[in-house]
Amino acid sequence: MAVSIKNKEYQLLDKFNAGDNLLYFPSKCILGKGEAVSLSAEEQSGLSFSERIHTLFRKAEVLGKDEPIIIGALPFNKGNRGMLIVPESVEQQVDMDSKQAGYTASSLSIKNIQSIPFAADYEKAVEKIVSSIQNGELEKAVLGRILQVAAKEELNIPQLIKQLIAENENKFNFALNISDGTERKKTLIGASPELLISKYGKTVVTNPLAGSRPRKADPLEDRQMENELRHSKKDLHEHQFVVHSIEEALRPFCKSLYVPKKPSVISTNTMWHLSTKIVGELKDSSTQSIQLAECLHPTPAICGTPADTAYKKIEMLEPFERDYFTGLIGWSNRNGDGEWAITIRCAEIENNLISLFAGAGIVEDSVPQEETAETAAKFRTMLSALGIKNIEEEGHKQC
Ligand SMILES: C=C(O[C@@H]1C=C(C(=O)O)C=C[C@H]1O)C(=O)O
């Protein structure tokens, strides 16, 4: 049974060890230890996300698990395997103090750093998407790249997640064990600013982000960036694709749906984003959060419009498998209440190797160099928590 704690002085986070599964969301922190039930790659094969969750709950029931909670990560490609488990024990905390998480990052010694693809090749791929858009093949596609960092020493995951949480208050922070039953210890870690769906009873909330500017150290320049974004035709247009598609997907499930007419601007520690918070009331409160997430995924915020054409372009132009990047991370209980965030501002870590992921939405008037700069700024969420401050220039020279 899940144990709930309400005490600001107490930090559930302090109990996190490498190999555990942690979600540190604005609403609550969930720490899962051990693995009571999971789904193998074979068991997941051919199943939708909802069917996987359903199968896992059934397995937990057979074992007599009381009030099971599923924690996991689901991939960008709906056909790939994900990581879904009912932990052996679950503790939750609803009243946290992220500032207390603070651990001062020491600078990581780096052996090697590389962009995949190189920045110049990323820009060529952006150009190709822009031409396809101009030819009328599609309207938007999100193109990603990886920054691969080899550190001199193995990473300390508990320290890293604490630092990430301290730097990313009120974001969807996570550290999940994606080792996949093998000897190789792999962690998916990140601080996502983007809620795909939350569902509590009859209430659903989604908060798409699309349209971005990097934050600046100088306060005046920083405000300028925010202002520019708020009035940018290109970004407002890009944002509209996302809001429109989410509204269409959610409406059939809802008795009422509130969609603000204009986006607001929100900030992370590294970015400004156009944001629209959409709130709905479900017709049927037994609708599962994962069912809604599955219906929305992949949104044009992380894939494109139309989704199938954008998907094909991404597969053709990105020289790597996205896997968990731009998939979902979250939890669900037996009633179907749950929260699923989009897996961005994240990295996969295996010993001393870190793969950071970032993507940018490409539309008709996108400028390739600006998209490289945008992805570089998005990498900074993870880089900063790793204590790597000045990689941008260094990275550009080497990439
Ligand atoms: C794909 C990412 O971010 C997405 C793309 C955005 C954009 O293009 O403006 C903004 C937020 C996210 O929806 C990422 O952070 O890697």
Short mmCIF file of C-alpha atoms and ligand atoms in Angstrom, two decimals:
data_model
loop_
_atom_site.label_atom_id
_atom_site.label_comp_id
_atom_site.label_asym_id
_atom_site.label_seq_id
_atom_site.Cartn_x
_atom_site.Cartn_y
_atom_site.Cartn_z
CA MET A 1 0.00 0.00 0.00
CA ALA A 2 1.19 3.52 -0.75
CA VAL A 3 2.23 5.47 2.33
CA SER A 4 1.55 9.22 2.26
CA ILE A 5 3.62 11.81 4.10
CA LYS A 6 2.79 15.46 4.74
CA ASN A 7 5.71 17.21 6.36
CA LYS A 8 7.85 19.92 4.78
CA GLU A 9 10.79 19.27 7.10
CA TYR A 10 10.96 15.69 5.93
CA GLN A 11 12.41 15.03 2.49
CA LEU A 12 11.27 11.76 0.99
CA LEU A 13 13.87 12.51 -1.65
CA ASP A 14 16.61 11.73 0.88
CA LYS A 15 15.58 8.08 0.72
CA PHE A 16 16.24 7.85 -3.02
CA ASN A 17 19.03 5.47 -4.06
CA ALA A 18 20.32 4.72 -7.55
CA GLY A 19 18.08 2.05 -9.10
CA ASP A 20 14.89 3.35 -7.38
CA ASN A 21 12.11 5.07 -9.34
CA LEU A 22 11.34 8.65 -8.46
CA LEU A 23 8.77 11.13 -9.74
CA TYR A 24 9.06 14.58 -8.20
CA PHE A 25 6.10 16.40 -9.75
CA PRO A 26 4.59 19.75 -8.69
CA SER A 27 1.62 17.90 -7.13
CA LYS A 28 3.58 15.24 -5.28
CA CYS A 29 6.69 13.15 -4.95
CA ILE A 30 6.41 9.38 -5.48
CA LEU A 31 9.28 7.10 -4.55
CA GLY A 32 9.08 3.48 -5.65
CA LYS A 33 11.50 0.89 -4.33
CA GLY A 34 11.93 -2.60 -5.71
CA GLU A 35 9.74 -4.20 -8.30
CA ALA A 36 6.62 -6.20 -7.39
CA VAL A 37 5.35 -6.56 -10.94
CA SER A 38 6.63 -5.43 -14.33
CA LEU A 39 6.03 -6.09 -18.00
CA SER A 40 8.72 -7.64 -20.17
CA ALA A 41 9.35 -6.46 -23.74
CA GLU A 42 7.54 -9.58 -25.03
CA GLU A 43 4.50 -8.91 -22.83
CA GLN A 44 4.31 -5.35 -24.13
CA SER A 45 4.69 -6.26 -27.76
CA GLY A 46 1.62 -5.41 -29.86
CA LEU A 47 -0.19 -3.79 -26.90
CA SER A 48 -1.39 -0.21 -26.76
CA PHE A 49 -0.26 1.92 -23.78
CA SER A 50 -3.70 1.43 -22.13
CA GLU A 51 -3.56 -2.33 -22.62
CA ARG A 52 -0.10 -2.45 -21.04
CA ILE A 53 -1.34 -0.58 -17.96
CA HIS A 54 -4.41 -2.80 -17.77
CA THR A 55 -2.29 -5.98 -18.01
CA LEU A 56 0.06 -4.76 -15.30
CA PHE A 57 -2.80 -3.97 -12.90
CA ARG A 58 -4.22 -7.45 -13.56
CA LYS A 59 -0.84 -9.02 -12.71
CA ALA A 60 -0.68 -6.93 -9.51
CA GLU A 61 -4.19 -8.11 -8.56
CA VAL A 62 -3.21 -11.75 -8.97
CA LEU A 63 -0.35 -11.12 -6.52
CA GLY A 64 -2.83 -9.55 -4.10
CA LYS A 65 -1.16 -6.09 -4.26
CA ASP A 66 -3.18 -3.61 -2.26
CA GLU A 67 -3.83 -0.19 -3.95
CA PRO A 68 -1.18 -0.67 -6.64
CA ILE A 69 0.42 2.35 -8.30
CA ILE A 70 2.11 2.06 -11.68
CA ILE A 71 5.17 4.20 -12.37
CA GLY A 72 6.86 4.28 -15.72
CA ALA A 73 8.17 5.70 -18.95
CA LEU A 74 6.59 5.10 -22.33
CA PRO A 75 8.40 5.61 -25.64
CA PHE A 76 7.93 8.15 -28.43
CA ASN A 77 7.26 5.29 -30.87
CA LYS A 78 4.05 3.69 -29.63
CA GLY A 79 5.21 0.25 -30.85
CA ASN A 80 8.42 0.18 -28.77
CA ARG A 81 8.74 -1.31 -25.31
CA GLY A 82 8.43 0.95 -22.29
CA MET A 83 9.33 0.65 -18.62
CA LEU A 84 6.25 0.09 -16.46
CA ILE A 85 6.32 -1.30 -12.94
CA VAL A 86 4.32 -1.65 -9.76
CA PRO A 87 7.06 -1.08 -7.17
CA GLU A 88 7.47 -3.35 -4.16
CA SER A 89 6.90 -0.33 -1.90
CA VAL A 90 5.67 3.18 -2.65
CA GLU A 91 5.96 6.30 -0.51
CA GLN A 92 4.39 9.62 -1.46
CA GLN A 93 4.87 13.15 -0.25
CA VAL A 94 2.53 16.00 -1.16
CA ASP A 95 4.09 18.92 0.63
CA MET A 96 7.68 19.23 -0.52
CA ASP A 97 10.32 21.89 -0.41
CA SER A 98 12.42 21.64 -3.56
CA LYS A 99 14.88 24.25 -2.31
CA GLN A 100 15.83 21.85 0.46
CA ALA A 101 16.79 19.34 -2.18
CA GLY A 102 19.73 21.60 -3.05
CA TYR A 103 23.07 20.04 -3.39
CA THR A 104 25.76 22.23 -4.86
CA ALA A 105 26.85 20.70 -8.12
CA SER A 106 30.53 20.25 -8.45
CA SER A 107 31.93 20.60 -11.91
CA LEU A 108 32.00 17.34 -13.81
CA SER A 109 35.29 16.39 -15.46
CA ILE A 110 34.62 15.68 -19.09
CA LYS A 111 36.54 13.32 -21.36
CA ASN A 112 34.66 14.02 -24.53
CA ILE A 113 31.56 15.74 -25.84
CA GLN A 114 29.82 15.38 -29.17
CA SER A 115 26.61 16.42 -30.89
CA ILE A 116 24.72 13.74 -32.85
CA PRO A 117 24.38 14.79 -35.60
CA PHE A 118 27.02 17.56 -35.82
CA ALA A 119 25.44 21.02 -35.66
CA ALA A 120 26.07 21.61 -39.39
CA ASP A 121 24.24 18.38 -40.29
CA TYR A 122 21.40 19.21 -37.93
CA GLU A 123 21.02 22.50 -39.77
CA LYS A 124 20.95 20.71 -43.13
CA ALA A 125 18.14 18.49 -41.82
CA VAL A 126 16.25 21.59 -40.64
CA GLU A 127 16.63 23.04 -44.15
CA LYS A 128 15.18 19.84 -45.61
CA ILE A 129 12.14 20.09 -43.37
CA VAL A 130 11.68 23.75 -44.25
CA SER A 131 11.72 22.84 -47.99
CA SER A 132 9.19 20.05 -47.41
CA ILE A 133 6.95 22.53 -45.60
CA GLN A 134 7.31 25.00 -48.46
CA ASN A 135 6.37 22.18 -50.87
CA GLY A 136 3.18 21.63 -48.90
CA GLU A 137 4.11 18.13 -47.63
CA LEU A 138 3.57 19.09 -43.97
CA GLU A 139 3.16 22.10 -41.68
CA LYS A 140 5.47 21.38 -38.76
CA ALA A 141 8.01 18.79 -37.58
CA VAL A 142 10.07 18.65 -34.40
CA LEU A 143 13.69 17.74 -35.01
CA GLY A 144 15.90 16.51 -32.19
CA ARG A 145 19.58 16.01 -31.54
CA ILE A 146 21.70 14.36 -28.87
CA LEU A 147 24.63 15.76 -26.91
CA GLN A 148 26.79 12.86 -25.85
CA VAL A 149 29.00 13.51 -22.86
CA ALA A 150 31.63 11.08 -21.59
CA ALA A 151 32.59 12.01 -18.02
CA LYS A 152 35.84 10.98 -16.38
CA GLU A 153 33.99 9.38 -13.47
CA GLU A 154 30.73 7.52 -12.89
CA LEU A 155 27.78 9.79 -12.12
CA ASN A 156 26.18 10.02 -8.72
CA ILE A 157 22.45 9.78 -9.60
CA PRO A 158 21.01 10.73 -6.15
CA GLN A 159 23.14 13.90 -6.11
CA LEU A 160 22.21 14.75 -9.67
CA ILE A 161 18.44 14.41 -9.17
CA LYS A 162 18.64 16.58 -6.03
CA GLN A 163 20.44 19.29 -7.94
CA LEU A 164 17.97 19.05 -10.83
CA ILE A 165 15.01 19.38 -8.46
CA ALA A 166 16.56 22.37 -6.68
CA GLU A 167 17.10 24.12 -10.01
CA ASN A 168 13.69 23.18 -11.49
CA GLU A 169 11.05 23.96 -8.91
CA ASN A 170 7.49 23.06 -9.93
CA LYS A 171 8.58 21.03 -12.92
CA PHE A 172 8.07 17.34 -13.63
CA ASN A 173 11.35 15.95 -12.30
CA PHE A 174 12.13 12.27 -12.64
CA ALA A 175 14.78 9.59 -12.22
CA LEU A 176 13.66 6.22 -13.53
CA ASN A 177 15.46 2.90 -13.72
CA ILE A 178 15.37 1.85 -17.37
CA SER A 179 17.95 -0.93 -17.02
CA ASP A 180 15.55 -3.36 -18.70
CA GLY A 181 16.46 -6.35 -16.55
CA THR A 182 20.03 -6.36 -17.86
CA GLU A 183 23.25 -5.92 -15.90
CA ARG A 184 23.73 -2.48 -17.45
CA LYS A 185 22.40 0.15 -15.05
CA LYS A 186 20.59 2.83 -17.03
CA THR A 187 18.74 5.86 -15.68
CA LEU A 188 16.32 8.17 -17.44
CA ILE A 189 16.54 11.52 -15.70
CA GLY A 190 15.13 14.96 -16.38
CA ALA A 191 13.06 18.02 -15.48
CA SER A 192 10.19 18.34 -17.93
CA PRO A 193 8.20 21.57 -18.00
CA GLU A 194 5.39 20.01 -20.07
CA LEU A 195 2.28 18.27 -18.70
CA LEU A 196 0.66 15.98 -21.25
CA ILE A 197 -2.32 15.09 -19.07
CA SER A 198 -3.34 14.94 -15.45
CA LYS A 199 -6.60 13.33 -14.40
CA TYR A 200 -8.08 13.43 -10.90
CA GLY A 201 -11.72 12.27 -10.74
CA LYS A 202 -13.57 14.17 -13.44
CA THR A 203 -10.99 16.90 -13.93
CA VAL A 204 -8.40 16.79 -16.67
CA VAL A 205 -5.61 19.28 -17.27
CA THR A 206 -3.15 19.51 -20.12
CA ASN A 207 -0.53 22.19 -20.65
CA PRO A 208 1.10 22.18 -24.08
CA LEU A 209 4.21 24.27 -24.68
CA ALA A 210 5.43 25.26 -28.13
CA GLY A 211 7.31 28.35 -29.23
CA SER A 212 10.51 29.08 -27.32
CA ARG A 213 13.31 31.55 -26.60
CA PRO A 214 16.45 31.00 -24.53
CA ARG A 215 16.75 32.75 -21.15
CA LYS A 216 19.52 35.37 -20.82
CA ALA A 217 21.73 36.17 -17.83
CA ASP A 218 21.16 39.91 -18.27
CA PRO A 219 17.66 40.76 -16.87
CA LEU A 220 16.94 43.35 -19.58
CA GLU A 221 17.90 41.02 -22.40
CA ASP A 222 15.91 38.26 -20.70
CA ARG A 223 12.72 40.39 -20.67
CA GLN A 224 13.36 41.29 -24.28
CA MET A 225 13.38 37.58 -25.16
CA GLU A 226 10.09 37.08 -23.33
CA ASN A 227 8.50 40.02 -25.15
CA GLU A 228 9.77 38.92 -28.51
CA LEU A 229 8.26 35.46 -27.95
CA ARG A 230 4.91 36.83 -26.77
CA HIS A 231 4.52 38.73 -30.06
CA SER A 232 6.30 36.41 -32.50
CA LYS A 233 3.99 35.47 -35.38
CA LYS A 234 6.12 32.41 -36.16
CA ASP A 235 5.89 31.08 -32.60
CA LEU A 236 2.20 31.90 -32.11
CA HIS A 237 1.50 30.03 -35.34
CA GLU A 238 3.60 27.05 -34.20
CA HIS A 239 1.80 27.06 -30.84
CA GLN A 240 -1.61 27.07 -32.46
CA PHE A 241 -1.01 23.70 -34.16
CA VAL A 242 -0.53 22.11 -30.79
CA VAL A 243 -3.49 23.70 -29.04
CA HIS A 244 -5.81 22.91 -31.92
CA SER A 245 -4.84 19.23 -32.11
CA ILE A 246 -5.11 18.74 -28.33
CA GLU A 247 -8.50 20.42 -28.23
CA GLU A 248 -9.76 18.12 -31.01
CA ALA A 249 -8.44 14.98 -29.30
CA LEU A 250 -9.83 15.82 -25.85
CA ARG A 251 -13.22 17.23 -26.76
CA PRO A 252 -14.99 13.86 -27.35
CA PHE A 253 -14.12 12.79 -23.77
CA CYS A 254 -15.26 16.03 -22.13
CA LYS A 255 -18.51 17.59 -20.96
CA SER A 256 -16.77 20.95 -20.91
CA LEU A 257 -13.34 22.13 -21.99
CA TYR A 258 -11.79 25.51 -21.26
CA VAL A 259 -9.21 26.63 -23.82
CA PRO A 260 -7.72 30.11 -23.29
CA LYS A 261 -7.85 32.24 -26.43
CA LYS A 262 -4.25 33.39 -26.13
CA PRO A 263 -1.17 31.58 -24.80
CA SER A 264 0.72 32.85 -21.78
CA VAL A 265 4.49 32.83 -21.41
CA ILE A 266 6.12 30.57 -18.82
CA SER A 267 9.77 30.16 -17.91
CA THR A 268 12.09 27.35 -16.97
CA ASN A 269 15.62 27.97 -15.72
CA THR A 270 16.84 28.00 -19.32
CA MET A 271 13.86 28.78 -21.61
CA TRP A 272 10.81 30.93 -22.21
CA HIS A 273 7.83 29.04 -23.67
CA LEU A 274 4.41 29.86 -25.04
CA SER A 275 2.00 27.88 -22.85
CA THR A 276 -1.72 27.10 -22.87
CA LYS A 277 -3.32 25.48 -19.83
CA ILE A 278 -6.44 23.60 -20.90
CA VAL A 279 -8.88 22.31 -18.26
CA GLY A 280 -11.76 19.93 -18.91
CA GLU A 281 -14.50 18.04 -17.13
CA LEU A 282 -14.82 14.42 -18.22
CA LYS A 283 -18.14 12.92 -19.28
CA ASP A 284 -17.12 9.71 -17.54
CA SER A 285 -14.81 9.81 -14.52
CA SER A 286 -13.75 6.20 -15.13
CA THR A 287 -11.79 7.29 -18.23
CA GLN A 288 -8.17 6.34 -17.54
CA SER A 289 -5.42 8.96 -17.58
CA ILE A 290 -3.34 6.70 -19.83
CA GLN A 291 -6.22 6.46 -22.32
CA LEU A 292 -6.21 10.24 -22.65
CA ALA A 293 -2.41 10.39 -22.82
CA GLU A 294 -2.41 7.78 -25.56
CA CYS A 295 -4.99 9.71 -27.52
CA LEU A 296 -2.93 12.92 -27.34
CA HIS A 297 0.46 11.33 -28.01
CA PRO A 298 2.42 12.31 -30.06
CA THR A 299 1.29 15.96 -29.93
CA PRO A 300 2.59 18.43 -32.53
CA ALA A 301 4.71 19.92 -29.69
CA ILE A 302 7.10 16.97 -30.01
CA CYS A 303 6.23 15.40 -33.39
CA GLY A 304 4.48 17.69 -35.89
CA THR A 305 1.51 18.25 -38.19
CA PRO A 306 0.22 16.12 -39.79
CA ALA A 307 1.56 13.63 -37.25
CA ASP A 308 2.19 10.71 -39.62
CA THR A 309 4.12 12.78 -42.20
CA ALA A 310 6.11 14.50 -39.46
CA TYR A 311 6.85 11.13 -37.89
CA LYS A 312 8.25 9.80 -41.17
CA LYS A 313 10.42 12.90 -41.63
CA ILE A 314 11.78 12.53 -38.10
CA GLU A 315 12.61 8.85 -38.70
CA MET A 316 14.34 9.75 -41.94
CA LEU A 317 16.32 12.76 -40.71
CA GLU A 318 17.25 12.00 -37.09
CA PRO A 319 20.31 9.71 -37.05
CA PHE A 320 19.32 8.02 -33.76
CA GLU A 321 16.40 6.21 -32.15
CA ARG A 322 14.47 8.58 -29.84
CA ASP A 323 13.36 5.75 -27.57
CA TYR A 324 12.11 7.44 -24.36
CA PHE A 325 12.87 11.02 -25.46
CA THR A 326 9.55 12.82 -26.24
CA GLY A 327 7.62 9.84 -24.87
CA LEU A 328 5.83 10.05 -21.52
CA ILE A 329 6.74 9.58 -17.88
CA GLY A 330 4.23 9.35 -15.07
CA TRP A 331 2.00 7.30 -12.82
CA SER A 332 -1.48 5.86 -12.65
CA ASN A 333 -3.57 4.34 -9.88
CA ARG A 334 -6.25 1.68 -10.19
CA ASN A 335 -9.05 4.31 -10.62
CA GLY A 336 -7.25 5.70 -13.62
CA ASP A 337 -6.23 8.91 -11.88
CA GLY A 338 -2.73 9.81 -12.90
CA GLU A 339 -0.28 12.31 -14.38
CA TRP A 340 1.79 11.96 -17.52
CA ALA A 341 4.41 14.51 -18.54
CA ILE A 342 6.38 14.66 -21.78
CA THR A 343 9.90 13.26 -21.56
CA ILE A 344 11.98 16.32 -22.48
CA ARG A 345 14.91 18.25 -20.86
CA CYS A 346 16.24 14.81 -20.10
CA ALA A 347 19.17 12.44 -20.40
CA GLU A 348 19.90 8.74 -20.34
CA ILE A 349 22.81 7.85 -18.11
CA GLU A 350 24.86 4.68 -18.07
CA ASN A 351 27.89 4.78 -15.76
CA ASN A 352 30.01 7.71 -17.01
CA LEU A 353 28.12 8.15 -20.31
CA ILE A 354 25.37 10.74 -20.58
CA SER A 355 23.14 11.24 -23.62
CA LEU A 356 21.24 14.52 -23.44
CA PHE A 357 18.25 15.09 -25.73
CA ALA A 358 16.69 18.23 -27.18
CA GLY A 359 14.43 19.09 -30.09
CA ALA A 360 12.93 22.16 -31.74
CA GLY A 361 9.74 22.73 -33.69
CA ILE A 362 10.41 23.54 -37.34
CA VAL A 363 7.88 25.61 -39.30
CA GLU A 364 7.97 27.39 -42.66
CA ASP A 365 10.05 30.38 -41.54
CA SER A 366 12.46 28.55 -39.22
CA VAL A 367 16.12 29.58 -39.43
CA PRO A 368 18.49 26.56 -39.08
CA GLN A 369 21.09 28.31 -36.87
CA GLU A 370 18.36 29.52 -34.52
CA GLU A 371 17.11 25.94 -34.09
CA THR A 372 20.64 24.80 -33.19
CA ALA A 373 20.78 27.61 -30.63
CA GLU A 374 17.35 26.63 -29.27
CA THR A 375 18.37 22.99 -28.79
CA ALA A 376 21.67 24.13 -27.21
CA ALA A 377 19.68 26.23 -24.73
CA LYS A 378 17.40 23.27 -23.95
CA PHE A 379 20.45 21.08 -23.19
CA ARG A 380 21.36 23.60 -20.49
CA THR A 381 18.69 22.27 -18.09
CA MET A 382 20.62 19.01 -17.72
CA LEU A 383 24.07 20.54 -18.24
CA SER A 384 23.55 23.02 -15.44
CA ALA A 385 22.50 20.27 -12.98
CA LEU A 386 25.59 18.34 -14.05
CA GLY A 387 27.71 21.38 -13.17
CA ILE A 388 28.74 21.94 -16.80
CA LYS A 389 28.34 25.66 -17.31
CA ASN A 390 30.21 26.69 -20.42
CA ILE A 391 29.70 23.94 -22.86
CA GLU A 392 27.82 25.94 -25.42
CA GLU A 393 30.85 27.51 -27.04
CA GLU A 394 33.01 24.49 -26.39
CA GLY A 395 30.28 22.24 -27.80
CA HIS A 396 29.84 24.38 -30.90
CA LYS A 397 33.53 24.26 -31.66
CA GLN A 398 33.63 20.52 -31.32
CA CYS A 399 30.29 19.66 -32.88
C1 LIG B 1 11.21 18.95 -28.03
C2 LIG B 1 11.42 19.75 -26.99
O1 LIG B 1 10.58 20.73 -26.58
C3 LIG B 1 9.32 20.93 -27.20
C4 LIG B 1 9.42 21.91 -28.29
C5 LIG B 1 9.21 23.25 -28.06
C6 LIG B 1 9.41 24.26 -29.18
O2 LIG B 1 9.74 23.84 -30.30
O3 LIG B 1 9.27 25.46 -28.97
C7 LIG B 1 8.81 23.70 -26.80
C8 LIG B 1 8.52 22.83 -25.80
C9 LIG B 1 8.41 21.38 -26.08
O4 LIG B 1 7.11 21.07 -26.45
C10 LIG B 1 12.63 19.60 -26.13
O5 LIG B 1 12.74 20.28 -25.11
O6 LIG B 1 13.49 18.78 -26.48
#
